[in-house]
Short mmCIF file of C-alpha atoms and ligand atoms in Angstrom, two decimals:
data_model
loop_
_atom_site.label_atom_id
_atom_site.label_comp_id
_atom_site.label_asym_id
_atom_site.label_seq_id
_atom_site.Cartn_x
_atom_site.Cartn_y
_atom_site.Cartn_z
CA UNK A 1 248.68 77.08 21.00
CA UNK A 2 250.71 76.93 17.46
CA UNK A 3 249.03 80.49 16.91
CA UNK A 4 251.02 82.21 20.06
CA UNK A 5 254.21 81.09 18.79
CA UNK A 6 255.51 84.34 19.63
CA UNK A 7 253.35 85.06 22.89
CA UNK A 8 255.01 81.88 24.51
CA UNK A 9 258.38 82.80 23.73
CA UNK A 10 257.86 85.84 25.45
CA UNK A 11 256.73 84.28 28.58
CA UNK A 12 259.49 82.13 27.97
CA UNK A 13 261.54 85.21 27.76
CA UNK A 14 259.96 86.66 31.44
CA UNK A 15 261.10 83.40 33.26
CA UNK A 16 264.45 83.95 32.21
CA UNK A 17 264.48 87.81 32.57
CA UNK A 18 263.14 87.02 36.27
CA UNK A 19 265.76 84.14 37.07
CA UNK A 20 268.66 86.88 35.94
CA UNK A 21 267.51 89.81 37.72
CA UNK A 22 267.39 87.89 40.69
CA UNK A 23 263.30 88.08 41.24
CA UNK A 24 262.87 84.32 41.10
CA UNK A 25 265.01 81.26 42.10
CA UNK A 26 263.79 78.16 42.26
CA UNK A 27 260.59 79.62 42.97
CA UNK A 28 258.01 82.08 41.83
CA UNK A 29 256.62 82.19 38.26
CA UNK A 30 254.51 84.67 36.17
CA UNK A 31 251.49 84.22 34.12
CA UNK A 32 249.95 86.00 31.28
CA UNK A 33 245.77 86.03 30.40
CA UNK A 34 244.95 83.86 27.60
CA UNK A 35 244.76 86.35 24.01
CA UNK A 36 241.65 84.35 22.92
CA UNK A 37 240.08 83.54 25.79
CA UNK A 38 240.33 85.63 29.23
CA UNK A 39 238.87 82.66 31.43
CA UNK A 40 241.93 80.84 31.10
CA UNK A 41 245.76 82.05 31.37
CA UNK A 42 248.94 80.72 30.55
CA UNK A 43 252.05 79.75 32.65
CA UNK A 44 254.93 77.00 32.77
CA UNK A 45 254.75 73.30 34.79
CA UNK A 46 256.25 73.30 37.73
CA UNK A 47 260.00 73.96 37.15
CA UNK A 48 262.55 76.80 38.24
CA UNK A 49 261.76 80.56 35.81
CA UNK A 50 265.31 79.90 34.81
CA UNK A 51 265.08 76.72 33.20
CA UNK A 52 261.68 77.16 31.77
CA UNK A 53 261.12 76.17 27.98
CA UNK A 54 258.21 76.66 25.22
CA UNK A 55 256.86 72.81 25.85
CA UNK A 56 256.74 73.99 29.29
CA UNK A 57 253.83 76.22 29.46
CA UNK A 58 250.47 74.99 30.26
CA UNK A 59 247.16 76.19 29.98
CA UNK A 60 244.82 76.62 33.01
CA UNK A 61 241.15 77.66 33.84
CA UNK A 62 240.95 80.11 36.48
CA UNK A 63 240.35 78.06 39.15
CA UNK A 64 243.56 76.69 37.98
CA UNK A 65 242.45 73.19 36.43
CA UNK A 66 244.70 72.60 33.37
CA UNK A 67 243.68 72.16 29.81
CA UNK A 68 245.87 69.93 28.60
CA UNK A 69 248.30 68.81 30.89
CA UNK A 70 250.01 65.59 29.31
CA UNK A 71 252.64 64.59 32.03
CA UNK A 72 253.46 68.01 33.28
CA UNK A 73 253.12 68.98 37.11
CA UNK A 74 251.46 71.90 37.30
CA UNK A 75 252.98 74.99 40.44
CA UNK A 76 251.16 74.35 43.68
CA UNK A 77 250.26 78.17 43.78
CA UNK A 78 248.33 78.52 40.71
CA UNK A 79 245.35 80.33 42.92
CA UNK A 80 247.60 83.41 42.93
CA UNK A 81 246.92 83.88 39.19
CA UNK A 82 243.29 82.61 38.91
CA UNK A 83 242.36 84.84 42.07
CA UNK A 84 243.57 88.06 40.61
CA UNK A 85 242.44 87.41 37.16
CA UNK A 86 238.84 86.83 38.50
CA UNK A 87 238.32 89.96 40.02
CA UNK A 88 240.97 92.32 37.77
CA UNK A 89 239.94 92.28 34.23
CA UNK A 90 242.32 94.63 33.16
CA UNK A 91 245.39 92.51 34.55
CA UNK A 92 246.56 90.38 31.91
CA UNK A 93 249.97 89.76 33.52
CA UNK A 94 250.64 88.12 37.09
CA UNK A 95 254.40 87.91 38.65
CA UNK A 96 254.21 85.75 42.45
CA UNK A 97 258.16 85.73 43.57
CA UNK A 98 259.72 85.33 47.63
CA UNK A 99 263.11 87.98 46.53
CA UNK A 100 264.56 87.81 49.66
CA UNK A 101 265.08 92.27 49.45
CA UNK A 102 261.38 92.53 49.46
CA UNK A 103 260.30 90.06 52.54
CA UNK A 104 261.13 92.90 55.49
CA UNK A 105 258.58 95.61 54.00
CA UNK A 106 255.73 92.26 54.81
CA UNK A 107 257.67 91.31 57.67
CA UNK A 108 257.83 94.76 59.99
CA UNK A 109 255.45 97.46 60.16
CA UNK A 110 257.76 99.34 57.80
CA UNK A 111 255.86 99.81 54.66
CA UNK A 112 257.08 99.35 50.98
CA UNK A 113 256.59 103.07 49.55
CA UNK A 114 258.02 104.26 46.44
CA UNK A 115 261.02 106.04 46.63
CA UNK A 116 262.74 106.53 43.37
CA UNK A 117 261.44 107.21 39.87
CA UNK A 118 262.11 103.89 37.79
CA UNK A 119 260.10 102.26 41.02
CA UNK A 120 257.33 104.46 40.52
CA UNK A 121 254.88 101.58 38.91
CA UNK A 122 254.90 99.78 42.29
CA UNK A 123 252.16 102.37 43.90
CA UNK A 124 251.43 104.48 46.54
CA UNK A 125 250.03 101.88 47.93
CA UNK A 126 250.94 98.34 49.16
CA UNK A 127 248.98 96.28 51.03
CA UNK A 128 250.65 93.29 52.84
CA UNK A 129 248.51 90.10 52.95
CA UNK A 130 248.89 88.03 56.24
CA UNK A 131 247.54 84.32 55.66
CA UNK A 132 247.36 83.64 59.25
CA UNK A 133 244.58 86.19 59.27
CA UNK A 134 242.00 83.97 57.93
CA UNK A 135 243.36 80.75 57.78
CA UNK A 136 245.04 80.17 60.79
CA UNK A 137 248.55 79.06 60.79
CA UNK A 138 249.62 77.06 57.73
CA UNK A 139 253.05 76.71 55.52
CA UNK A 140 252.25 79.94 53.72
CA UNK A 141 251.51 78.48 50.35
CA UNK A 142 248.57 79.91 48.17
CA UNK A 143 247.49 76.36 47.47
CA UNK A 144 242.79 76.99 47.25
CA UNK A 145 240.88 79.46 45.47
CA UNK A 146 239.70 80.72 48.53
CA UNK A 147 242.87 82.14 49.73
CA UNK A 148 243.76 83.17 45.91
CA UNK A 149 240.81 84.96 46.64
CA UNK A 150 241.05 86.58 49.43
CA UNK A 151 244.84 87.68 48.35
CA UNK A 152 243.47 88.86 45.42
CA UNK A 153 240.99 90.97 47.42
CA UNK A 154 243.80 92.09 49.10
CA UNK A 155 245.54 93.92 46.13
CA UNK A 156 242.66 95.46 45.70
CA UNK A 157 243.22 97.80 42.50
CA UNK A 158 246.52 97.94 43.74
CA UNK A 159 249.31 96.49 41.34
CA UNK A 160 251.40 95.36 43.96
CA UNK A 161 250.62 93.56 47.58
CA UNK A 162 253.38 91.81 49.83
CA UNK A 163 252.68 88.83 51.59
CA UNK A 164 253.78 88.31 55.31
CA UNK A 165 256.74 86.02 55.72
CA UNK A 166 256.58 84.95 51.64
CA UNK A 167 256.89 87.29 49.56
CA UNK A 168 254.90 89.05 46.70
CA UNK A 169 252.38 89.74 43.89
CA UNK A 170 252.54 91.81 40.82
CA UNK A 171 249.96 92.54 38.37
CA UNK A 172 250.98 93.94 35.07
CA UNK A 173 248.29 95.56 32.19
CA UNK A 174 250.70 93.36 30.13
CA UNK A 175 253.82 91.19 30.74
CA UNK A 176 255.92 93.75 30.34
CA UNK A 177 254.79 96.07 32.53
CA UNK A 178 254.51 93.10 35.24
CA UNK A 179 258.34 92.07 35.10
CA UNK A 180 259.21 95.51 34.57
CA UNK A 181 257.58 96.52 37.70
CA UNK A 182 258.71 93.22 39.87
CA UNK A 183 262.20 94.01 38.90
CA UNK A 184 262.08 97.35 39.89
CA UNK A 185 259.93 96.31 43.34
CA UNK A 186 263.09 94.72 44.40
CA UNK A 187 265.14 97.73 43.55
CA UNK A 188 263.08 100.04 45.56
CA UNK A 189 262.96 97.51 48.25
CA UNK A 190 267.12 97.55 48.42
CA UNK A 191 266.57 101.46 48.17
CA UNK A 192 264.50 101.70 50.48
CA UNK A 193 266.09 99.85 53.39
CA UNK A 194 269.39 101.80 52.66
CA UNK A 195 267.33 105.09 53.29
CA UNK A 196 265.85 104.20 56.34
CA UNK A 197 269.29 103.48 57.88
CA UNK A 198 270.53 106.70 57.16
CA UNK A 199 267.25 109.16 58.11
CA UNK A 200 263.95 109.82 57.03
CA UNK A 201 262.94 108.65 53.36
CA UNK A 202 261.64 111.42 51.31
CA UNK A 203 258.82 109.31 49.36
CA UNK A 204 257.35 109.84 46.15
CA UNK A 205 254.15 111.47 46.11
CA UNK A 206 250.72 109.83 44.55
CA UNK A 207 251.21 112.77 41.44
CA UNK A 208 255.15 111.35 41.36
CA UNK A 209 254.03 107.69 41.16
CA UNK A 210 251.85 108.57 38.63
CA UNK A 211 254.38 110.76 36.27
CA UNK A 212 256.94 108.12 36.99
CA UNK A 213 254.27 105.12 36.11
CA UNK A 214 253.41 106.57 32.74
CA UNK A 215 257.08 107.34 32.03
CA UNK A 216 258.17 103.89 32.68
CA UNK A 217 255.78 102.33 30.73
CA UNK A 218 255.65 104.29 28.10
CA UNK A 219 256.89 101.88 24.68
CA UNK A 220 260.40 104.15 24.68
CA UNK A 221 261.27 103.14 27.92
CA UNK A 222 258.96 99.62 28.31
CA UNK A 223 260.69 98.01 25.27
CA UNK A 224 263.53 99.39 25.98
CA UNK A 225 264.11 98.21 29.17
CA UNK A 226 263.01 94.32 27.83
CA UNK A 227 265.40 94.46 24.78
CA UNK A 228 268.01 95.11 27.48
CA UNK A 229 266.83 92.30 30.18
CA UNK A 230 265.81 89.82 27.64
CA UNK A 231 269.37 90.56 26.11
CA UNK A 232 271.24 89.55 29.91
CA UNK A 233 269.42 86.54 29.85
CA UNK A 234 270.19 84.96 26.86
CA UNK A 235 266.82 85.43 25.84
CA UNK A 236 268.07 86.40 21.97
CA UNK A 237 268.87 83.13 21.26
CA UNK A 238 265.52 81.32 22.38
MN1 LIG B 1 255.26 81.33 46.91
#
């Protein structure tokens, strides 16, 4: 991978922009599609976002077998990626994470809705995905194809989905726009629960999310918004 010199250190980058806004801890990790080759994708070994390095990331298929693995443990939850890939060709960019903010919205039958502009790439619509439905009860992890499958099936052409009791998925057109928009899932998720103690949230509407969607992701706010997070994270002197 001596070509993507720069493409790694960016993921790089997103595991420690991730660990600093409070996304990840220990756990969760985010993936980008292969450049060369979209039946494969890139991600780190099996080690906390915040500590990730370059000699870190691995290559795997999409059914999550890695290339070249040397001595490096790969995460458990690699069908998250692989499942979303497979049926989402435009998604070149997945973010799995357990922030505790987000976990009531999957938990309750209060759902996550958009309620303030930067939040508006999270969707009108997002579908929670309950494990138990259709494998019974288990220790939540994503760990066969089959239920990175049916997760992914979940999300639908959504570009966020909760998962009951666990946490999340994000898919991004690119990696910027998937940690921009897991970062700001979190935000609308604190936002959120702060409205609904004090009435009734005024949500924004589909033509809203869409407005505030292109907005955020245009490059004037996109890049911005990464020179700033990659700058909190010490991410200028990788
Ligand atoms: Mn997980």
């Amino acid at each position: 991978m001596a070509d993507h010199v720069e493409l790694i250190r960016d993921l790089v980058i997103a595991n420690r922009i991730l660990a600093r806004e409070g996304v990840v801890d220990a756990f969760g990790h985010v993936s980008i599609r292969h450049p060369d080759n979209p039946d494969r994708y890139l991600m780190s070994c099996s080690r906390a976002p915040e500590l990730v390095t370059a000699d870190d990331i691995m290559e795997f298929t999409l059914d999550g077998e890695p290339v070249d693995a040397r001595d490096r443990k790969p995460y458990g939850e690699r069908p998250i990626h692989g499942g979303i890939y497979e049926i989402r060709p435009e998604v070149n960019s997945v973010v799995h994470n357990h922030a505790h903010e987000i976990l009531p919205f999957g938990i309750t039958n209060t759902p996550m809705r958009p309620v303030a502009h930067v939040c508006g790439p999270i969707g009108t619509d997002i579908p929670v995905w309950d494990i138990r439905d259709n494998f019974g009860e288990t220790d939540h992890l994503v760990l066969t194809m089959e239920q990175g499958r049916d997760l992914a099936k979940t999300l639908g052409d959504n570009r966020v989905a909760l998962m009951r009791g666990h946490g999340g998925v994000v898919s991004g057109g690119d990696l910027r726009q998937s940690v921009m928009t897991a970062v700001y899932l979190q935000v609308n998720a604190r936002l959120l629960l702060q409205s609904l103690q004090l009435g009734v949230p005024n949500y924004l509407t589909p033509i809203e999310v869409e407005k505030c969607t292109a907005r955020q992701f245009h490059p004037l706010s996109l890049d911005r918004a990464w020179e700033y997070w990659r700058a909190r994270a010490g991410g200028d002197s990788l």
